[in-house]
Amino acid sequence: MISEKMKELVKNSSTIRAMFEEGKRLSAIYGEENVFDYSLGNPNVEPPETIRKAISDILQEESPNYVHGYMNNSGYEDVREEIAKYINKKNGVNLNFGNIIMTCGAAGGLNIILKTILNPEDEVITFAPFFGEYANYVKNFDGKLVIVESEEKTFQPNIDALEKGITSKTKAIIINSPNNPTGVVYTEESIKRMAETLEKKQKEYGTRIFLISDEPYKEIAYDGVKVPFILNYYKNSFIGYSYSKSLSLPGERIGYIAVNPEVDDFKDVVSSLNVANRILGFVNAPSLFQRVIAKTLGAEVDVNIYKKNRDLLYNHLISLGFECVKPEGAFYLFPKALIENDKKFVEIGKKYNLLMVPGTSFGRPGYVRLSYCISYEKIVKSLDSFTKLAKECNEIINKNQ
Amino acid sequence: MISEKMKELVKNSSTIRAMFEEGKRLSAIYGEENVFDYSLGNPNVEPPETIRKAISDILQEESPNYVHGYMNNSGYEDVREEIAKYINKKNGVNLNFGNIIMTCGAAGGLNIILKTILNPEDEVITFAPFFGEYANYVKNFDGKLVIVESEEKTFQPNIDALEKGITSKTKAIIINSPNNPTGVVYTEESIKRMAETLEKKQKEYGTRIFLISDEPYKEIAYDGVKVPFILNYYKNSFIGYSYSKSLSLPGERIGYIAVNPEVDDFKDVVSSLNVANRILGFVNAPSLFQRVIAKTLGAEVDVNIYKKNRDLLYNHLISLGFECVKPEGAFYLFPKALIENDKKFVEIGKKYNLLMVPGTSFGRPGYVRLSYCISYEKIVKSLDSFTKLAKECNEIINKNQ
């Protein structure tokens, strides 16, 4: 009954559901407080208080037909202008409302970008490990996701691998920094080399290659690390931004696309994004939250809460002998599993009420992702489980030697 | 630079923008109060006051990470259960949360249904005149929209035409009642005959044909007319509902799909809708408004305001000699243009500051759509313009005789 394309996807989705059901099962037996769910990227830090106030003010001050009504498919012009100004101030650029399209989160943004640029069989490159949804988004428009590796020790993009991966059919590359699942922030050096490579390959093939920067974690960065502003480094670039994490509003589906003013065929590209937003069924980003964003620019969740979580969990894992790149952003750790088979490692974790996602789901077997966007107290309580997990793994390794 | 599929769409969209720009141009010259914009379906009746109160209560009572957080891609279970109960009470059926998927409006709902059921080249039937976006939604999944005519005098579905239009490749039929652009409500007799035809053809071809009922205007019905509840008439059916018009919240993108409990392969279909909601980039319907809906079930805008508008405009047009089916729902009139060429008729209207949409945009040339979701006062003020338009058209006709 269901379409051929969906059959495979429905089969895969049952794995996710199985994990979710496992969490419920364990909670029922041991109590929710004793189950350590590191599997979900659902922020636990509260949205800034300004959000509630902004909603209340808007409902008092503005006409409900305006606040909840239709607008241009790209969003309210005044909201887009405010966002452009904010970006300009932060990054020394010169955008205006015409560069901003309000979207249903970054997921909506990425889909309307891909709808705009992809013909069937076009190739889109991303670096493994990567957010698994990219494969689905590219398939939505009959493109092919081409996976190239990150640097082994740092999870920075491997530029040589990128260069080898580009063909005459390469239409775009998707990057994600701070990264899900590694938490790594791409350095300015990485971005510069990437841009040079793309420019070179564009010339070599006489094609256009778009750089799509998926930035839901842009604001979640620690230790004063700088996250490069992509539009400054490469002409044919888009930012797909989301307020899901910076304001802890993932359910509200609010974000934007920033289009580089120097993108080739700017006018057609922007018109197409506007139309794609409409015909894919988004129509427009949710209206009330567009207006909330304009009123709360600069507000951010307290990133130190995540940083404290990172330090606690990272230090404990290292003390147990885990290999792990110390992440500078997002709220994920991506350590090497203590045994080779990441799926088996995840299974063993469940014995100690630990829920983790195997690296295989991100195109990098042998690792696991831990989402530490849970309470500090829960992490403290979970440390003993990691110790036990490490002990069991060491016993397995010793037995096999 | 942009994809082949988008090129054509961007070209067409410039027509819509041209209309919008024309409105702005006329407003600048004559003042906004003297321009009669009957081109947009943006509700002017205020949302019920309960909406504002519900938002305020939710923000006071519930945790912000819950209200604005991720949930199952199909929506909050308690919200879906409340909606199911409300539907059950109104229609004497027996749905539960498992039959309801919360969506980004009906546009989002239709897209995830089509993603679920369509293979490339599959055919989807609709009745002309029809909401033009159906063509785009079907094309998103490489399906083919097959257009059959409505009954000439009533705009009820022409069941004989439907029967002839069905082939072995027909995967679905999309209906819309109360209808955009005609305002017509499909009678129970129409729905029964349609269901019989679909059942017969399913057997004849050994296929499954889904009935998709697009119902954003369900609650906007006048004179006590009954809008049949589709799930009661045909097994393989979906309702794509939206609160855009019943609550005047079109910008918030909130609606649901109701899946017939007797649909073939129910479990796979529902799983696929859930996955499609995620991978098309909707992820989930906006979270705060999901919770608002659960708190305001049964609330509706004051439909009498629209009815008063309809009566005023309809009676005036009839007095001028227009032919027009008297609509029983939605907020559109679809009269025959007074000259054969609907686009030329629309052009003449602009001389009198009237903005209308040519029937050609709805697959029915020779007609125009008038959206009367504007203020009563504005309609009163516009009547003279229609009189002048009719006069000019009569002169043209007389000259040509």
mmCIF file of N, CA and C in Angstrom, chain A residues 1 26 36 66 176 257 271:
data_model
loop_
_atom_site.group_PDB
_atom_site.id
_atom_site.type_symbol
_atom_site.label_atom_id
_atom_site.label_comp_id
_atom_site.label_asym_id
_atom_site.label_seq_id
_atom_site.Cartn_x
_atom_site.Cartn_y
_atom_site.Cartn_z
ATOM 1 N N MET A 1 0.816 -1.214 0.000
ATOM 2 C CA MET A 1 0.000 0.000 0.000
ATOM 3 C C MET A 1 0.848 1.261 0.000
ATOM 4 N N LEU A 26 12.447 0.101 30.406
ATOM 5 C CA LEU A 26 13.382 0.209 31.527
ATOM 6 C C LEU A 26 12.832 1.134 32.616
ATOM 7 N N PHE A 36 19.128 6.195 32.216
ATOM 8 C CA PHE A 36 20.000 7.284 31.763
ATOM 9 C C PHE A 36 19.906 7.382 30.246
ATOM 10 N N TYR A 66 -3.143 39.761 12.484
ATOM 11 C CA TYR A 66 -1.789 40.025 11.982
ATOM 12 C C TYR A 66 -0.806 38.984 12.526
ATOM 13 N N ASN A 176 28.092 20.822 9.038
ATOM 14 C CA ASN A 176 27.327 20.981 10.284
ATOM 15 C C ASN A 176 28.348 21.212 11.403
ATOM 16 N N ILE A 257 16.794 30.693 6.578
ATOM 17 C CA ILE A 257 17.915 30.531 5.658
ATOM 18 C C ILE A 257 18.514 31.914 5.445
ATOM 19 N N SER A 271 13.768 33.564 -5.218
ATOM 20 C CA SER A 271 12.376 33.311 -5.630
ATOM 21 C C SER A 271 12.042 31.835 -5.481
#
